[in-house]
Short mmCIF file of C-alpha atoms (C1' of nucleotides) in Angstrom, two decimals:
data_model
loop_
_atom_site.label_atom_id
_atom_site.label_comp_id
_atom_site.label_asym_id
_atom_site.label_seq_id
_atom_site.Cartn_x
_atom_site.Cartn_y
_atom_site.Cartn_z
CA MET A 1 -25.40 -10.01 -1.41
CA ASP A 2 -21.84 -8.73 -1.92
CA GLN A 3 -20.14 -8.91 1.45
CA VAL A 4 -17.39 -6.45 0.56
CA GLU A 5 -19.91 -3.87 -0.60
CA VAL A 6 -21.94 -4.29 2.57
CA PHE A 7 -18.86 -3.93 4.75
CA LYS A 8 -17.91 -0.78 2.81
CA ALA A 9 -21.34 0.66 3.45
CA LEU A 10 -21.11 -0.13 7.16
CA SER A 11 -17.53 1.10 7.55
CA ASN A 12 -18.75 4.61 8.16
CA LYS A 13 -19.88 5.72 11.58
CA THR A 14 -22.85 7.72 10.36
CA ARG A 15 -24.16 5.02 8.02
CA LEU A 16 -23.80 2.39 10.70
CA MET A 17 -25.66 4.60 13.16
CA ILE A 18 -28.48 5.21 10.70
CA LEU A 19 -28.97 1.48 10.25
CA GLN A 20 -29.05 1.04 14.00
CA TRP A 21 -31.39 3.98 14.59
CA LEU A 22 -33.83 2.47 12.14
CA LYS A 23 -34.04 -0.68 14.21
CA GLU A 24 -36.27 1.15 16.64
CA PRO A 25 -37.43 4.28 14.87
CA GLU A 26 -39.98 5.38 17.47
CA LEU A 27 -37.22 5.27 20.07
CA ASN A 28 -34.76 7.30 18.02
CA PHE A 29 -36.90 9.83 16.21
CA PRO A 30 -39.60 12.30 17.26
CA PRO A 31 -43.20 11.31 16.57
CA GLN A 32 -44.55 11.91 13.10
CA ASP A 33 -47.91 11.59 11.41
CA ARG A 34 -47.25 8.30 9.67
CA ASP A 35 -46.48 4.99 11.37
CA MET A 36 -42.69 4.70 11.47
CA LYS A 37 -42.76 0.92 11.69
CA GLU A 38 -44.88 0.80 8.59
CA VAL A 39 -43.41 3.44 6.32
CA GLY A 40 -40.10 4.44 7.87
CA VAL A 41 -38.49 7.74 8.77
CA CYS A 42 -38.14 10.68 6.42
CA VAL A 43 -34.78 12.03 5.29
CA GLY A 44 -35.12 15.27 7.20
CA GLN A 45 -35.45 13.51 10.55
CA ILE A 46 -32.44 11.36 9.85
CA GLN A 47 -30.42 14.35 8.75
CA CYS A 48 -31.40 16.26 11.86
CA LYS A 49 -30.24 13.41 14.07
CA ALA A 50 -27.04 12.76 12.13
CA GLN A 51 -25.98 16.39 12.08
CA LEU A 52 -24.58 16.33 8.56
CA THR A 53 -25.77 18.18 5.49
CA GLN A 54 -28.87 17.15 3.57
CA SER A 55 -26.88 16.13 0.51
CA THR A 56 -24.55 13.94 2.53
CA ILE A 57 -27.37 12.14 4.29
CA SER A 58 -29.27 11.67 1.05
CA GLU A 59 -26.18 10.06 -0.45
CA TYR A 60 -25.58 7.87 2.59
CA LEU A 61 -29.13 6.63 2.43
CA SER A 62 -28.59 5.75 -1.22
CA VAL A 63 -25.47 3.80 -0.31
CA LEU A 64 -27.36 1.83 2.33
CA GLN A 65 -30.25 1.28 -0.02
CA ARG A 66 -27.92 -0.05 -2.71
CA THR A 67 -26.88 -2.81 -0.31
CA GLY A 68 -30.51 -3.72 0.19
CA LEU A 69 -30.35 -3.23 3.95
CA ILE A 70 -32.85 -0.37 3.81
CA GLU A 71 -35.64 0.54 1.43
CA SER A 72 -37.53 3.72 0.62
CA THR A 73 -41.07 4.84 -0.01
CA ARG A 74 -41.95 8.17 -1.53
CA ILE A 75 -45.10 9.79 -0.17
CA GLY A 76 -45.85 13.27 -1.33
CA GLN A 77 -42.72 15.31 -1.01
CA TRP A 78 -41.19 13.02 1.57
CA THR A 79 -39.06 9.95 1.16
CA TYR A 80 -39.30 7.51 4.04
CA TYR A 81 -36.56 5.01 4.73
CA LYS A 82 -36.89 1.85 6.79
CA ARG A 83 -34.87 -1.28 7.34
CA ASN A 84 -35.32 -4.33 5.20
CA GLU A 85 -35.33 -6.81 8.05
CA ALA A 86 -35.12 -9.80 5.76
CA ALA A 87 -31.95 -8.45 4.18
CA CYS A 88 -30.49 -7.59 7.58
CA LEU A 89 -31.16 -11.13 8.74
CA GLU A 90 -29.63 -12.54 5.59
CA LEU A 91 -26.53 -10.44 6.20
CA LYS A 92 -26.20 -11.63 9.77
CA GLN A 93 -26.53 -15.24 8.71
CA LEU A 94 -23.97 -14.74 5.96
CA ILE A 95 -21.53 -13.24 8.44
CA GLU A 96 -22.26 -16.02 10.90
CA THR A 97 -21.19 -18.66 8.42
CA SER A 98 -18.51 -16.81 6.47
CA ILE A 99 -16.52 -15.03 9.16
CA MET B 1 -14.02 -3.73 19.63
CA ASP B 2 -14.63 -0.81 17.28
CA GLN B 3 -17.23 -1.93 14.78
CA VAL B 4 -16.40 0.73 12.21
CA GLU B 5 -12.71 -0.21 12.26
CA VAL B 6 -13.55 -3.88 11.87
CA PHE B 7 -15.89 -3.17 8.96
CA LYS B 8 -13.16 -1.06 7.33
CA ALA B 9 -10.73 -3.93 7.67
CA LEU B 10 -13.22 -6.34 6.12
CA SER B 11 -14.31 -4.02 3.34
CA ASN B 12 -11.45 -5.21 1.15
CA LYS B 13 -11.76 -8.39 -0.87
CA THR B 14 -8.26 -9.65 -0.16
CA ARG B 15 -8.40 -9.02 3.59
CA LEU B 16 -11.77 -10.69 3.82
CA MET B 17 -10.46 -13.69 1.90
CA ILE B 18 -7.42 -13.98 4.16
CA LEU B 19 -9.63 -14.11 7.24
CA GLN B 20 -11.73 -16.79 5.59
CA TRP B 21 -8.74 -18.80 4.37
CA LEU B 22 -7.41 -18.88 7.92
CA LYS B 23 -10.59 -20.55 9.12
CA GLU B 24 -9.32 -23.79 7.66
CA PRO B 25 -5.65 -23.30 6.99
CA GLU B 26 -4.83 -26.91 6.11
CA LEU B 27 -7.54 -26.77 3.46
CA ASN B 28 -6.33 -23.53 1.93
CA PHE B 29 -2.55 -23.73 2.18
CA PRO B 30 0.05 -26.32 1.23
CA PRO B 31 1.47 -28.43 4.05
CA GLN B 32 4.25 -26.93 6.13
CA ASP B 33 6.54 -28.17 8.89
CA ARG B 34 4.69 -26.57 11.77
CA ASP B 35 1.09 -27.29 12.78
CA MET B 36 -1.06 -24.68 11.08
CA LYS B 37 -3.85 -24.97 13.62
CA GLU B 38 -1.35 -24.34 16.37
CA VAL B 39 0.89 -21.63 15.02
CA GLY B 40 -0.79 -20.32 11.88
CA VAL B 41 0.34 -19.72 8.32
CA CYS B 42 3.42 -17.74 7.34
CA VAL B 43 3.26 -14.52 5.36
CA GLY B 44 4.83 -16.03 2.26
CA GLN B 45 2.10 -18.65 1.89
CA ILE B 46 -0.61 -16.06 2.27
CA GLN B 47 1.06 -13.77 -0.22
CA CYS B 48 1.41 -16.61 -2.70
CA LYS B 49 -2.29 -17.39 -2.46
CA ALA B 50 -3.42 -13.75 -2.55
CA GLN B 51 -1.32 -12.86 -5.57
CA LEU B 52 -0.36 -9.41 -4.36
CA THR B 53 3.06 -8.08 -3.44
CA GLN B 54 4.81 -8.98 -0.21
CA SER B 55 4.57 -5.44 1.15
CA THR B 56 0.86 -5.23 0.47
CA ILE B 57 0.11 -8.52 2.18
CA SER B 58 2.29 -7.63 5.14
CA GLU B 59 0.35 -4.42 5.55
CA TYR B 60 -3.02 -6.16 5.16
CA LEU B 61 -2.05 -8.63 7.85
CA SER B 62 -1.19 -5.72 10.13
CA VAL B 63 -4.58 -4.17 9.48
CA LEU B 64 -6.34 -7.42 10.38
CA GLN B 65 -4.15 -7.87 13.41
CA ARG B 66 -4.96 -4.36 14.62
CA THR B 67 -8.63 -5.36 14.76
CA GLY B 68 -7.72 -8.34 16.89
CA LEU B 69 -9.27 -10.82 14.49
CA ILE B 70 -5.90 -12.43 13.81
CA GLU B 71 -2.69 -12.74 15.79
CA SER B 72 0.93 -13.43 14.93
CA THR B 73 3.81 -15.49 16.22
CA ARG B 74 7.38 -14.96 15.14
CA ILE B 75 9.44 -18.14 14.86
CA GLY B 76 12.89 -17.74 13.43
CA GLN B 77 12.65 -15.69 10.28
CA TRP B 78 8.98 -16.49 9.78
CA THR B 79 5.89 -14.75 11.07
CA TYR B 80 2.87 -16.99 11.36
CA TYR B 81 -0.63 -15.59 11.40
CA LYS B 82 -3.73 -17.33 12.66
CA ARG B 83 -7.26 -16.38 13.56
CA ASN B 84 -8.19 -15.28 17.04
CA GLU B 85 -11.35 -17.34 17.25
CA ALA B 86 -12.49 -15.68 20.45
CA ALA B 87 -12.34 -12.27 18.79
CA CYS B 88 -14.10 -13.57 15.68
CA LEU B 89 -16.88 -14.95 17.85
CA GLU B 90 -17.12 -11.70 19.74
CA LEU B 91 -17.47 -9.84 16.45
CA LYS B 92 -20.21 -12.13 15.23
CA GLN B 93 -22.12 -11.72 18.46
CA LEU B 94 -21.70 -7.97 18.30
CA ILE B 95 -23.04 -7.91 14.77
CA GLU B 96 -25.88 -10.22 15.76
CA THR B 97 -27.08 -7.79 18.39
CA SER B 98 -26.16 -4.45 16.83
CA ILE B 99 -27.19 -4.86 13.20
"C1'" DT C 1 -48.63 29.04 -12.61
"C1'" DA C 2 -45.67 30.73 -9.02
"C1'" DG C 3 -43.43 29.84 -4.88
"C1'" DG C 4 -42.08 26.88 -1.21
"C1'" DC C 5 -40.47 22.73 0.71
"C1'" DA C 6 -38.24 17.88 0.68
"C1'" DT C 7 -35.11 15.27 -1.54
"C1'" DA C 8 -31.72 13.97 -5.23
"C1'" DT C 9 -27.90 14.90 -7.99
"C1'" DC C 10 -23.70 17.32 -9.43
"C1'" DG C 11 -18.97 19.10 -8.93
"C1'" DG C 12 -15.20 19.30 -6.17
"C1'" DG C 13 -11.48 19.87 -2.32
"C1'" DA C 14 -9.55 17.28 1.34
"C1'" DA C 15 -8.52 13.07 3.36
"C1'" DA C 16 -8.12 8.10 3.29
"C1'" DT C 17 -7.27 3.76 0.94
"C1'" DT C 18 -5.11 0.69 -2.41
"C1'" DC C 19 -1.21 -1.29 -3.92
"C1'" DC C 20 3.27 -0.87 -5.57
"C1'" DG C 21 8.73 -0.72 -5.59
"C1'" DA C 22 12.54 0.32 -2.76
"C1'" DT C 23 14.63 -0.15 1.42
"C1'" DA C 24 15.25 -1.55 6.34
"C1'" DT C 25 15.32 -5.08 9.84
"C1'" DA C 26 15.90 -9.54 11.79
"C1'" DC C 27 17.30 -13.97 11.81
"C1'" DA C 28 20.06 -18.12 9.71
"C1'" DT C 29 23.80 -20.06 7.39
"C1'" DT C 30 28.32 -20.24 5.76
"C1'" DA D 1 31.67 -11.06 9.02
"C1'" DA D 2 29.19 -11.74 4.74
"C1'" DT D 3 25.32 -13.45 2.35
"C1'" DG D 4 20.64 -15.07 1.81
"C1'" DT D 5 15.88 -15.27 3.14
"C1'" DA D 6 11.45 -13.66 5.43
"C1'" DT D 7 9.05 -9.89 6.87
"C1'" DA D 8 8.22 -4.92 8.03
"C1'" DT D 9 8.34 -0.24 6.93
"C1'" DC D 10 8.66 3.82 3.91
"C1'" DG D 11 7.35 6.91 0.10
"C1'" DG D 12 4.30 7.65 -3.38
"C1'" DA D 13 0.97 7.51 -7.58
"C1'" DA D 14 -3.66 6.36 -8.52
"C1'" DT D 15 -8.11 5.74 -6.88
"C1'" DT D 16 -11.81 6.08 -3.65
"C1'" DT D 17 -14.27 8.07 0.17
"C1'" DC D 18 -15.96 11.89 2.90
"C1'" DC D 19 -18.60 15.68 3.12
"C1'" DC D 20 -19.71 20.02 1.51
"C1'" DG D 21 -22.30 23.93 -1.30
"C1'" DA D 22 -24.87 24.69 -5.38
"C1'" DT D 23 -28.32 23.29 -8.24
"C1'" DA D 24 -31.99 20.28 -10.16
"C1'" DT D 25 -36.25 17.73 -9.61
"C1'" DG D 26 -40.69 16.69 -7.85
"C1'" DC D 27 -44.58 17.57 -5.25
"C1'" DC D 28 -47.75 20.64 -2.84
"C1'" DT D 29 -50.32 24.88 -1.99
"C1'" DA D 30 -51.90 29.54 -2.81
#
DNA sequence: TAGGCATATCGGGAAATTCCGATATACATT
DNA sequence: AATGTATATCGGAATTTCCCGATATGCCTA
C-alpha cells in the first residue's frame, strides 16, 4: 500500500466523502433492490449525491479503487462500489504506526 | 483540523518523510548543539537529508506547519522544526474514526 | 437488431502543485 | 557599517489535478 498514493486519493473533498458515505451505505443512499452491504452502491446514486458529472464520479471511483480502498462489482448494466474494509483497516494501522 | 488539507500536505513523498524523520530526530539527523527533542531540527539539516533546494524545503515546512502537525522555533539565525505530537495524535484519532 | 440506459474512457481548459533560481530578510560577527 | 550565514519569499516553467462535455462500450429490452 503506497501511502503517498492513498493520501493523494483522499486529498480531494469529494473522494473523501465517497469513502465515508460508503461506510454506512443504507444511511447515505436511498433504498435499492440489492443489498448495499453485500454488493455496494451503484455509480448513479453516488453521482447524484456528489453533485458532479457522471464522468467525474466514474473517474474518482477509479482513483479510489486503484488504492484498493474500494472495490466494484458489475451486475447487468450497473457497477456497484463498496468499501474494502480490510484495506481500510490496513491503511488505518499503517497511519497509526507511520505518522 | 481540515482532513483534506492534511491529506494534501501528506500526499507528497518528501513532506511525508520529513514528518516521519521528525518522529525520532536524533536517529535521523546528525548531532547538534541544542536538544532535538526539545527544540527540533533546523532547516539546513532537513534540507541536507531531503536533497532538495533550500527554498523548496522551506516551503514544504511551511505547508506542514500550516496543518499544525509541526511547529517552529526561531533561535538566532536558525529555525528549528519539530512535531506537534498532540496534533499528530489528533489526526490519527480523526482518521481512525472517519475513514 | 435497434434503441435506451449505465458506466467508462477520451480530450481538454483551468487551476493547483512541484520544484527551481533569484532575491529579500534577519541575525551574527568583524 | 560591512560581510557572512540561515531562512523566507517571489516569480516562473513544467507537471499534475480538477472537472467538464463528447463519445465509446456494454448490457438490456422491445
